[in-house]
GROMACS .gro file of N, CA and C in nm:
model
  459
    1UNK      N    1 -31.596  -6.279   8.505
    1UNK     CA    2 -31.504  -6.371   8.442
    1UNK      C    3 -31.460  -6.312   8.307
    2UNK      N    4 -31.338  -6.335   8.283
    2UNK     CA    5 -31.317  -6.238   8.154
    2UNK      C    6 -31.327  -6.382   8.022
    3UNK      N    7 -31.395  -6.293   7.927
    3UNK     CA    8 -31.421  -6.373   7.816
    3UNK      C    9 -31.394  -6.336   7.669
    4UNK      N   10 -31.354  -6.387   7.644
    4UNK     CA   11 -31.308  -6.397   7.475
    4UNK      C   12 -31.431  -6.419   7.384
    5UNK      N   13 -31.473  -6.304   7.320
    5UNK     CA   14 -31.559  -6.330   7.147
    5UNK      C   15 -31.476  -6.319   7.056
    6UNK      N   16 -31.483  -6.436   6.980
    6UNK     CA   17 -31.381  -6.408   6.867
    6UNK      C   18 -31.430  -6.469   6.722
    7UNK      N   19 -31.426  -6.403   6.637
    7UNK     CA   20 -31.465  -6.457   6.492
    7UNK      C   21 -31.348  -6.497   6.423
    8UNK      N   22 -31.345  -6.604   6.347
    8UNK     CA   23 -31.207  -6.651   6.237
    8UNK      C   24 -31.239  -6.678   6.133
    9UNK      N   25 -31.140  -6.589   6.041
    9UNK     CA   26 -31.220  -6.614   5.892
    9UNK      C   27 -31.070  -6.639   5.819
   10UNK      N   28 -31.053  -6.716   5.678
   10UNK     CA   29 -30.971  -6.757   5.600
   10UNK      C   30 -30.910  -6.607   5.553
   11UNK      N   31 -30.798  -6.588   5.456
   11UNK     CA   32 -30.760  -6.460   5.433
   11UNK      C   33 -30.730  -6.522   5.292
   12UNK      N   34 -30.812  -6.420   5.170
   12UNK     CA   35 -30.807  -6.446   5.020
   12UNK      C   36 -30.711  -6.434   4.986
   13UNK      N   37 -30.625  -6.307   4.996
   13UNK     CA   38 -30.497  -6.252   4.906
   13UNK      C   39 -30.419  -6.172   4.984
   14UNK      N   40 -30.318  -6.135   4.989
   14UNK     CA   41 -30.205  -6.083   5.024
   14UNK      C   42 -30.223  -5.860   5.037
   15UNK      N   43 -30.307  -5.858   5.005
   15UNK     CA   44 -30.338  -5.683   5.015
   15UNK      C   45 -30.333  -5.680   5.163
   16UNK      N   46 -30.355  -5.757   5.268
   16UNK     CA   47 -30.334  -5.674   5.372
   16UNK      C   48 -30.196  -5.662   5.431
   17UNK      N   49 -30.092  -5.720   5.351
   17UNK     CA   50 -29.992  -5.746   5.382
   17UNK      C   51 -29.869  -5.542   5.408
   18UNK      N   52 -29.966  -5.537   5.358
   18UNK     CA   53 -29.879  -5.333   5.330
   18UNK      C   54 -29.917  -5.305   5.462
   19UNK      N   55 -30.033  -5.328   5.530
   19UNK     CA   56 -30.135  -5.241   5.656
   19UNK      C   57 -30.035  -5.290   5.735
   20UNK      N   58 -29.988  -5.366   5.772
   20UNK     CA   59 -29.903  -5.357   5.940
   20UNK      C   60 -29.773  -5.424   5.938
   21UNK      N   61 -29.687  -5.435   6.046
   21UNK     CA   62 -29.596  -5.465   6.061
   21UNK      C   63 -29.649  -5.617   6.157
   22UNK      N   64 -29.547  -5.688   6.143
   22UNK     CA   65 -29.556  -5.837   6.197
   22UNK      C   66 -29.465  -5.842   6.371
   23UNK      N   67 -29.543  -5.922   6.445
   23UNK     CA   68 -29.431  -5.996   6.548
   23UNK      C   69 -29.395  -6.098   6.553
   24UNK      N   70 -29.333  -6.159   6.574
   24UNK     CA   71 -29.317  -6.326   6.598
   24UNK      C   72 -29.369  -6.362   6.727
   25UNK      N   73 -29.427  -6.499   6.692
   25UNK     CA   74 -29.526  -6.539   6.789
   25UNK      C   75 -29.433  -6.703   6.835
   26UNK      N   76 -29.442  -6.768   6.944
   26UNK     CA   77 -29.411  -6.885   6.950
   26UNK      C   78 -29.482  -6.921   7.089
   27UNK      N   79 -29.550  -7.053   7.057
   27UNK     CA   80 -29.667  -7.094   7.162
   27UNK      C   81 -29.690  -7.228   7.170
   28UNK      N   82 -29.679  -7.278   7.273
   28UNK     CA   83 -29.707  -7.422   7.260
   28UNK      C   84 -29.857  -7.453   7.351
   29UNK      N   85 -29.879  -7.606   7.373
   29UNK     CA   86 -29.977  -7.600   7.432
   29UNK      C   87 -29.975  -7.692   7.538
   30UNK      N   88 -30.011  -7.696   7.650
   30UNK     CA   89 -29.946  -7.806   7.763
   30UNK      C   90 -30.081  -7.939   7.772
   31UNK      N   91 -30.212  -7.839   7.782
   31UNK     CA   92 -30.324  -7.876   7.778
   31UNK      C   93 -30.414  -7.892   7.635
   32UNK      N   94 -30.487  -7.943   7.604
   32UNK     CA   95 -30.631  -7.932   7.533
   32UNK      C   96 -30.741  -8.009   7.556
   33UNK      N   97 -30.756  -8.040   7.706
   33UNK     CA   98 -30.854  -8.163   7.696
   33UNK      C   99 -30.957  -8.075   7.799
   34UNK      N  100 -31.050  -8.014   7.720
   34UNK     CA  101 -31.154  -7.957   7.813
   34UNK      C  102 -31.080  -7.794   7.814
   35UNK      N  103 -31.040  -7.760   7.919
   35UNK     CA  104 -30.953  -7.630   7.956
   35UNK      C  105 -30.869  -7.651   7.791
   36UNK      N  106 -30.816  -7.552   7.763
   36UNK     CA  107 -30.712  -7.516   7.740
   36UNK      C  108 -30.583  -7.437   7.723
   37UNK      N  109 -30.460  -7.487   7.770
   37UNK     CA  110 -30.363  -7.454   7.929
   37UNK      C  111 -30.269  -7.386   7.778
   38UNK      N  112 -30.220  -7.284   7.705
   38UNK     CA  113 -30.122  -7.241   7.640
   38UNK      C  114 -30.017  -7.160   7.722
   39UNK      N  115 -29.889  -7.228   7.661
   39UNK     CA  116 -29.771  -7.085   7.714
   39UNK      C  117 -29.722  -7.010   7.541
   40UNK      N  118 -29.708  -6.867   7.597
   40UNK     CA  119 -29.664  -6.789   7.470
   40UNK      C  120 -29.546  -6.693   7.472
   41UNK      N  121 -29.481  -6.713   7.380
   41UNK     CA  122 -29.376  -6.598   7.404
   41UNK      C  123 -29.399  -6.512   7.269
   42UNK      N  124 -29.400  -6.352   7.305
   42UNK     CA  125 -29.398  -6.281   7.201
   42UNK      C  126 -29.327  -6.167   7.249
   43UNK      N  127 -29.207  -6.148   7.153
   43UNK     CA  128 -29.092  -6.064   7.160
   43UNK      C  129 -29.015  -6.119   7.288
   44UNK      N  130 -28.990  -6.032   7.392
   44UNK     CA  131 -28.917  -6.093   7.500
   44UNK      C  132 -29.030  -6.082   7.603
   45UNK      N  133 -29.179  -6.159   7.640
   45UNK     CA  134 -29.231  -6.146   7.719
   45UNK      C  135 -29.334  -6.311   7.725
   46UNK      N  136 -29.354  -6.348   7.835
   46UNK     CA  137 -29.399  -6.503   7.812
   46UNK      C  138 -29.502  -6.453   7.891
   47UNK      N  139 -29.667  -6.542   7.857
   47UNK     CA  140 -29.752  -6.531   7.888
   47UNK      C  141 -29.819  -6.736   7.931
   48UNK      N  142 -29.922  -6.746   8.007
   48UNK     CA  143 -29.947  -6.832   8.027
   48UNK      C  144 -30.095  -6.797   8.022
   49UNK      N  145 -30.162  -6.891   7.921
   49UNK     CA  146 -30.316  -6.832   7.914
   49UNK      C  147 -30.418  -6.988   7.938
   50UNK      N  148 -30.489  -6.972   7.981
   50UNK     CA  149 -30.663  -7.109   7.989
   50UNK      C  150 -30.724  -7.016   7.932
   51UNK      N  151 -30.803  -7.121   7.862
   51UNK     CA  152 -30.935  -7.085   7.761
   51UNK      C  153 -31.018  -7.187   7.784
   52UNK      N  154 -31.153  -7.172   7.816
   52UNK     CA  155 -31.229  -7.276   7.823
   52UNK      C  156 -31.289  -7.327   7.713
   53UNK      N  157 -31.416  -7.394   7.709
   53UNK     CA  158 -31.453  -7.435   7.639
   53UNK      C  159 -31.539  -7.288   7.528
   54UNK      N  160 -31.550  -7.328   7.350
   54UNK     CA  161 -31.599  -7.189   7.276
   54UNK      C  162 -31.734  -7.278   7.275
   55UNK      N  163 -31.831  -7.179   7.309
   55UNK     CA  164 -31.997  -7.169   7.297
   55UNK      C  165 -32.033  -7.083   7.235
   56UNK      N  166 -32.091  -7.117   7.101
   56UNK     CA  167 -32.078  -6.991   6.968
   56UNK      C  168 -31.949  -6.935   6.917
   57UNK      N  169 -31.952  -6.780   6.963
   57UNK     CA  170 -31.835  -6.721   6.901
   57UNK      C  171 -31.750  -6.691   7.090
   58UNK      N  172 -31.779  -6.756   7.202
   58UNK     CA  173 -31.707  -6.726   7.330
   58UNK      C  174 -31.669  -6.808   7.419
   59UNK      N  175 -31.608  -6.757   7.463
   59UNK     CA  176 -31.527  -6.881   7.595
   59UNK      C  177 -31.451  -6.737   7.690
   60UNK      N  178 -31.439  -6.858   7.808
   60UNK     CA  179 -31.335  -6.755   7.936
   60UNK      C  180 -31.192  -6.757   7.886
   61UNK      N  181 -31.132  -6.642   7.916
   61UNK     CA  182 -31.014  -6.656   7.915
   61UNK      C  183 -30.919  -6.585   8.000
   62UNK      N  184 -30.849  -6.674   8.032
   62UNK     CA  185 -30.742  -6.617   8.149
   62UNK      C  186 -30.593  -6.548   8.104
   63UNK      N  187 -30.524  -6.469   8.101
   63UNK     CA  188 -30.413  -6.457   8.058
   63UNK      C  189 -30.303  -6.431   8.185
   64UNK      N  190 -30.211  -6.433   8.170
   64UNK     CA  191 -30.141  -6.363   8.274
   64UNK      C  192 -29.964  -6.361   8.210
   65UNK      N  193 -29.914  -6.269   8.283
   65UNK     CA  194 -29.772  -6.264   8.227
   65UNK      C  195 -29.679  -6.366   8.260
   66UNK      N  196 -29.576  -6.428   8.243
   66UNK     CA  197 -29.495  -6.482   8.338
   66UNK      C  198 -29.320  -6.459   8.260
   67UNK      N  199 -29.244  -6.506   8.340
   67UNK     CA  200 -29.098  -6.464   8.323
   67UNK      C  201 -29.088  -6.510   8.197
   68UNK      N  202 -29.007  -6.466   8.135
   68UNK     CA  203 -28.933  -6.539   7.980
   68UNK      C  204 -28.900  -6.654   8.014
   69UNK      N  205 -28.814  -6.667   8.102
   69UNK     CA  206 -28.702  -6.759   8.142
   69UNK      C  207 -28.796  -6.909   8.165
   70UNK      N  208 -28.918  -6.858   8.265
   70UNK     CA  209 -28.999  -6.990   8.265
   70UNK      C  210 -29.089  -7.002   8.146
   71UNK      N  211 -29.087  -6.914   8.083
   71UNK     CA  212 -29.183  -6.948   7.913
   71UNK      C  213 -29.128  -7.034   7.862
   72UNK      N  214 -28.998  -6.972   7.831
   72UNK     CA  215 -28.919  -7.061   7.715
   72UNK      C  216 -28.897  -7.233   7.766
   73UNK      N  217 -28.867  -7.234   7.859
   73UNK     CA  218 -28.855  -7.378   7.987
   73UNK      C  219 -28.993  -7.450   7.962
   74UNK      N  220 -29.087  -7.394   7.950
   74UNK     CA  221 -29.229  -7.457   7.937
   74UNK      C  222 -29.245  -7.530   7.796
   75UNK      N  223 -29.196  -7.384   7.696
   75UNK     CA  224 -29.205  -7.457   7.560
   75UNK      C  225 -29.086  -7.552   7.517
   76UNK      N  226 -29.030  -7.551   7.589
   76UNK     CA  227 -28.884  -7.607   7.579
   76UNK      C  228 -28.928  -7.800   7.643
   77UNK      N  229 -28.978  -7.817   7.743
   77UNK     CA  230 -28.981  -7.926   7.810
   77UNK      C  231 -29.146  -7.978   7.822
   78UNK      N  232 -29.216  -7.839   7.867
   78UNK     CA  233 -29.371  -7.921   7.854
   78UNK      C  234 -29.490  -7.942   7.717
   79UNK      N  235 -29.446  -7.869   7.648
   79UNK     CA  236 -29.565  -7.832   7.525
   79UNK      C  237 -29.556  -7.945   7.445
   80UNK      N  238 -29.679  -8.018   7.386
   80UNK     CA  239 -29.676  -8.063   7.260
   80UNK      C  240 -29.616  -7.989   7.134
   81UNK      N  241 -29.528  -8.093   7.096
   81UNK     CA  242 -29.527  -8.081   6.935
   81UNK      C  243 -29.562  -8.112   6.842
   82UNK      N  244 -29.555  -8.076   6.720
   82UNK     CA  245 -29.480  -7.913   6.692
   82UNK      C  246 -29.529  -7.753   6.768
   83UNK      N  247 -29.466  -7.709   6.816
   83UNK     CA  248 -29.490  -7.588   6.843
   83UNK      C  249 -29.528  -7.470   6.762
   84UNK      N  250 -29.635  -7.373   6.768
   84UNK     CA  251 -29.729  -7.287   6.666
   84UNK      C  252 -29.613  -7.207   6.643
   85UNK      N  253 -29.558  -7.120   6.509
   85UNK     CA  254 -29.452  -7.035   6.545
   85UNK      C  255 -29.570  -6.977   6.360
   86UNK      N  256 -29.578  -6.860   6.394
   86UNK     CA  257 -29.609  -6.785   6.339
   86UNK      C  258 -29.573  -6.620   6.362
   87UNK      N  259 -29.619  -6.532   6.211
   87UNK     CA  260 -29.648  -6.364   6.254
   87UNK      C  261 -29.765  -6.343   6.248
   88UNK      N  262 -29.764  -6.259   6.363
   88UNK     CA  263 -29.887  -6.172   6.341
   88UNK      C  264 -29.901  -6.060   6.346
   89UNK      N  265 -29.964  -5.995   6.250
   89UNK     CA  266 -30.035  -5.857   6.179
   89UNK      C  267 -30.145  -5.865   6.266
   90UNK      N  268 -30.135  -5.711   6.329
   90UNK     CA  269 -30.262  -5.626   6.401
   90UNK      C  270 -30.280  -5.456   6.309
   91UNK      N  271 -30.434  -5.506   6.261
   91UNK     CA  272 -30.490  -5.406   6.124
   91UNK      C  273 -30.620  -5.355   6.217
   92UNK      N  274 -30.562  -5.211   6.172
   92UNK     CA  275 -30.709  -5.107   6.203
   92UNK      C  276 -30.817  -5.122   6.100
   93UNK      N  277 -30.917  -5.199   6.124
   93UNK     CA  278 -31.032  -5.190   6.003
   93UNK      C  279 -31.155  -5.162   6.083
   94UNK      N  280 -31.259  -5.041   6.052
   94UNK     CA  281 -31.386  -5.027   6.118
   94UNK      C  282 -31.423  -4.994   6.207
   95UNK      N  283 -31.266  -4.976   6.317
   95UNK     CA  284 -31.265  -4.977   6.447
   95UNK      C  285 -31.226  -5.062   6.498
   96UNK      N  286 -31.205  -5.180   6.488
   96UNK     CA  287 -31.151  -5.322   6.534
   96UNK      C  288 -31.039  -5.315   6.494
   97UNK      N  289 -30.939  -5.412   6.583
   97UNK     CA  290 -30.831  -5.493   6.508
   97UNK      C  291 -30.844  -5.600   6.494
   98UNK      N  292 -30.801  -5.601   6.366
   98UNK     CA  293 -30.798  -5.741   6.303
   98UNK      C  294 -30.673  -5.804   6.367
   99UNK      N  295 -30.637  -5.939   6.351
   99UNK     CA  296 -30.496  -6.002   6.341
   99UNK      C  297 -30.467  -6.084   6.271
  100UNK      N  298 -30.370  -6.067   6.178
  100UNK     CA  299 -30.354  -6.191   6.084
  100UNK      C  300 -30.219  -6.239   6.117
  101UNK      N  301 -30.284  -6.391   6.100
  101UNK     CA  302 -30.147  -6.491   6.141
  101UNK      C  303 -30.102  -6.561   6.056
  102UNK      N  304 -29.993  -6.517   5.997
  102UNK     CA  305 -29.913  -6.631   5.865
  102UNK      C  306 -29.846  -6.719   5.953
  103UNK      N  307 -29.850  -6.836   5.966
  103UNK     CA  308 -29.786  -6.950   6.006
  103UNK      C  309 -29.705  -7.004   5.943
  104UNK      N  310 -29.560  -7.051   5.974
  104UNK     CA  311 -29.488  -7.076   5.961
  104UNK      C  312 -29.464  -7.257   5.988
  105UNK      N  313 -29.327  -7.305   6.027
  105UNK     CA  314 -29.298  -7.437   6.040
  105UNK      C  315 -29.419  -7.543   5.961
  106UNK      N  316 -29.493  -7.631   6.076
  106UNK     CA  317 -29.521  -7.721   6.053
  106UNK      C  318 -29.665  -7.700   6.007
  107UNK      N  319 -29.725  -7.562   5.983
  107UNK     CA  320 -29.827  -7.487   5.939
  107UNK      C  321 -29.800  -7.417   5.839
  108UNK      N  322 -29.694  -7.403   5.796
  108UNK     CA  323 -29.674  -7.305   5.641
  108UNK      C  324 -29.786  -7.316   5.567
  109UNK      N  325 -29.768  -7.187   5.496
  109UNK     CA  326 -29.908  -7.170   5.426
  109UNK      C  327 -30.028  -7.183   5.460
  110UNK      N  328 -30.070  -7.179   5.618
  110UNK     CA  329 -30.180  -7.096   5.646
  110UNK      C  330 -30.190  -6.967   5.659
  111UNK      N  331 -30.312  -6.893   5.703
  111UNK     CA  332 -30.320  -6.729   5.701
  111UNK      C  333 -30.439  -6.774   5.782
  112UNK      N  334 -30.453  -6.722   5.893
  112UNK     CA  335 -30.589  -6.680   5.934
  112UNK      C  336 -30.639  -6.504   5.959
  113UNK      N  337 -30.758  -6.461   5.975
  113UNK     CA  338 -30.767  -6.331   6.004
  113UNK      C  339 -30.875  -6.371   6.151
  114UNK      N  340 -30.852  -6.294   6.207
  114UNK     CA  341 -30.935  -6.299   6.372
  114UNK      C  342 -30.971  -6.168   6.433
  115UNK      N  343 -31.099  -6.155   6.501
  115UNK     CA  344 -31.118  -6.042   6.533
  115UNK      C  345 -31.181  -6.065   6.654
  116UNK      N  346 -31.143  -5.977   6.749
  116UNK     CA  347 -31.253  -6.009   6.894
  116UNK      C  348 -31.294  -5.863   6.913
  117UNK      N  349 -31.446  -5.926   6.932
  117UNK     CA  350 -31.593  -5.826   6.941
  117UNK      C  351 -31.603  -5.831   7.103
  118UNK      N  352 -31.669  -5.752   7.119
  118UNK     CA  353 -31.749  -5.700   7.246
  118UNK      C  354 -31.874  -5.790   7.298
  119UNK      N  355 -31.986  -5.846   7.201
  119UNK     CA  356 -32.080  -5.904   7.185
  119UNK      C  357 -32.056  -5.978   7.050
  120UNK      N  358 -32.145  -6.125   7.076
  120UNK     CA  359 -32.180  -6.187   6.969
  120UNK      C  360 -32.257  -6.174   6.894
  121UNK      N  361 -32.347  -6.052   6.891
  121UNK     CA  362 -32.423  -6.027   6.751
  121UNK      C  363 -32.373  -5.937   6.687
  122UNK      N  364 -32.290  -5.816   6.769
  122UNK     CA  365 -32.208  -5.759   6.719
  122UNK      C  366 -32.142  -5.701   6.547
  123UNK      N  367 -32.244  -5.637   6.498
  123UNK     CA  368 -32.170  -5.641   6.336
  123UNK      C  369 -32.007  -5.564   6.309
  124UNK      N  370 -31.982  -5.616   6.201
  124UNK     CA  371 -31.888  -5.595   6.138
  124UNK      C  372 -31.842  -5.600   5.982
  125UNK      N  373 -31.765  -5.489   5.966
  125UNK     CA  374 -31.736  -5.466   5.838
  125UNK      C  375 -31.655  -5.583   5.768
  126UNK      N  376 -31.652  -5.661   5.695
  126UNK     CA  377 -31.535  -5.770   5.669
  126UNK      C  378 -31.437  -5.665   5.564
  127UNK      N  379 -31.321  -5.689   5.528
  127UNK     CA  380 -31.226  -5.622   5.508
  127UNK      C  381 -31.230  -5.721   5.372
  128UNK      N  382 -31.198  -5.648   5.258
  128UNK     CA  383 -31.152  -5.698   5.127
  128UNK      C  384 -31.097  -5.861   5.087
  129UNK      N  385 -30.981  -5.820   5.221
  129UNK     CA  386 -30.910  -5.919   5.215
  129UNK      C  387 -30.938  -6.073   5.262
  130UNK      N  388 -31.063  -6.078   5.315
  130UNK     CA  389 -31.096  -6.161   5.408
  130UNK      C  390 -31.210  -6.297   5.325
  131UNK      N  391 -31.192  -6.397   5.353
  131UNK     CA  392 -31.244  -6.492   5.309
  131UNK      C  393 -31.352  -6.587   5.365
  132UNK      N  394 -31.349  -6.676   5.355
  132UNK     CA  395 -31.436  -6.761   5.433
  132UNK      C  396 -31.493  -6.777   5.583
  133UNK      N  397 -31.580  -6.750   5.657
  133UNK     CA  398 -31.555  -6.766   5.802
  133UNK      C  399 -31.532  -6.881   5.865
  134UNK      N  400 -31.468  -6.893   5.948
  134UNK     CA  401 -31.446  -7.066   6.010
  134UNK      C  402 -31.391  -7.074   6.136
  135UNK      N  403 -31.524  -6.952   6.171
  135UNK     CA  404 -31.539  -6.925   6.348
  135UNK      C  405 -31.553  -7.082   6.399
  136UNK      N  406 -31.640  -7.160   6.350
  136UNK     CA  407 -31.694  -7.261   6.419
  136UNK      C  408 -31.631  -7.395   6.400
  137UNK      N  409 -31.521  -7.407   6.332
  137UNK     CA  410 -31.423  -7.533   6.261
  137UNK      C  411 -31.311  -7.550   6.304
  138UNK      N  412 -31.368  -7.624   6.433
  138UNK     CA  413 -31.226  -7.703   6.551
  138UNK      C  414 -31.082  -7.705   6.436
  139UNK      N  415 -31.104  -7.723   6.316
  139UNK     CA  416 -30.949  -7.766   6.279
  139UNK      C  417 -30.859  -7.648   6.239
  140UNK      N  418 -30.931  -7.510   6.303
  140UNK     CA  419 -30.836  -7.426   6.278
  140UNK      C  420 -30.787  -7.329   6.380
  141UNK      N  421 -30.805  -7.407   6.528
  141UNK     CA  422 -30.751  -7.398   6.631
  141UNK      C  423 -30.645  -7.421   6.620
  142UNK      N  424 -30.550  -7.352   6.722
  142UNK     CA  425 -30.431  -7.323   6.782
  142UNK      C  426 -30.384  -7.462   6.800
  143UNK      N  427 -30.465  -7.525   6.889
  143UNK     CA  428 -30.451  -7.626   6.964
  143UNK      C  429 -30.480  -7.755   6.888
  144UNK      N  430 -30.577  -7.697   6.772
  144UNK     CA  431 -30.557  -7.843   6.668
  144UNK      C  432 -30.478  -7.855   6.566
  145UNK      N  433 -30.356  -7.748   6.532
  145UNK     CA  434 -30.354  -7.751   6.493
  145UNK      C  435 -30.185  -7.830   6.510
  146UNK      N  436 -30.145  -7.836   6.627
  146UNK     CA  437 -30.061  -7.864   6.715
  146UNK      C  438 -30.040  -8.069   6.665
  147UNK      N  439 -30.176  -8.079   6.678
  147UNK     CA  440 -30.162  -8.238   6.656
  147UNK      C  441 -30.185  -8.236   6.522
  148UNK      N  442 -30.265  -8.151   6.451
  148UNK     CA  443 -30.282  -8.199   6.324
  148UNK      C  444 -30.249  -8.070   6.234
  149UNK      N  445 -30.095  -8.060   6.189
  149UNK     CA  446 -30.034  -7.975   6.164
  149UNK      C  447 -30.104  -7.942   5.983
  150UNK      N  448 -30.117  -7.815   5.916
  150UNK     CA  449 -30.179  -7.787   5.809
  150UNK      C  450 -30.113  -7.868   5.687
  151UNK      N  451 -29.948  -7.857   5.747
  151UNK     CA  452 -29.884  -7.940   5.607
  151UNK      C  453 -29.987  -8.099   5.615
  152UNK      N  454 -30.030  -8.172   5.721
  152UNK     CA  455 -30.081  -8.337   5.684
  152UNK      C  456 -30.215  -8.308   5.647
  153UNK      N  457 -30.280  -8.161   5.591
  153UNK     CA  458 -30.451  -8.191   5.540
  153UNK      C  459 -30.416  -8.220   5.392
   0.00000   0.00000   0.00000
């Protein structure tokens, strides 16, 4: 079963902003109750991903490609709103990539940094730039963040 380890940590200051170039991200979510059912479009390519439930730093995850045409139709007619529309920065640090996501719309002024490991004990270097961890704090999900957008904390 393929599975996702992933750590999430806050991002202090703006230095990693030189290390990479950005994509635009736009993702909604159809599901979050138990499973959770996301469609994504990044650049011209739509993806449809389940994630199960996170136990520690892991959960299953499914990805798969699907047409633009039915991405955009998905986020267009099925997804909760607001829809996630952020960039994201992919940084070589340690051997890993990092990804940092500046969020945009109804999330402005967040930043997260994220990294997926191999194993959960797994060490790692934290990068300068990097702040608080908040692997384990439902409210800075994708999917929570959908209902409870950063501008209403």
């Amino acid at each position: 079963m393929p599975k996702e380890i992933e750590r999430k940590f806050l991002v202090k200051d703006d230095s990693w902003r030189q290390l990479a170039k950005g994509s635009l991200y736009r993702q909604g979510y159809i599901s979050s109750q138990g499973a959770t059912v996301r469609i994504r479009i990044v650049g011209n390519q739509g993806y449809l991903t389940i994630k199960g439930p996170t136990i520690n730093y892991s959960r299953s995850e499914f990805e798969y490609q699907i047409p633009l045409a039915d991405a955009q139709e998905m986020l267009d007619t099925l997804c909760v709103r607001p829809l996630i529309e952020k960039t994201r920065y992919k940084i070589n640090v340690g051997g890993l990539v990092w990804e940092v996501d500046d969020f945009a719309g109804a999330n402005q002024g967040l930043i997260l940094a994220e990294v997926e490991l191999t194993d959960e004990a797994q060490q790692i270097e934290l990068p300068q730039w990097i702040g608080e961890e908040v692997s384990g704090d439902l409210k800075y999900y994708n999917s929570y963040l959908v209902k409870h957008p950063f501008s209403e904390w």
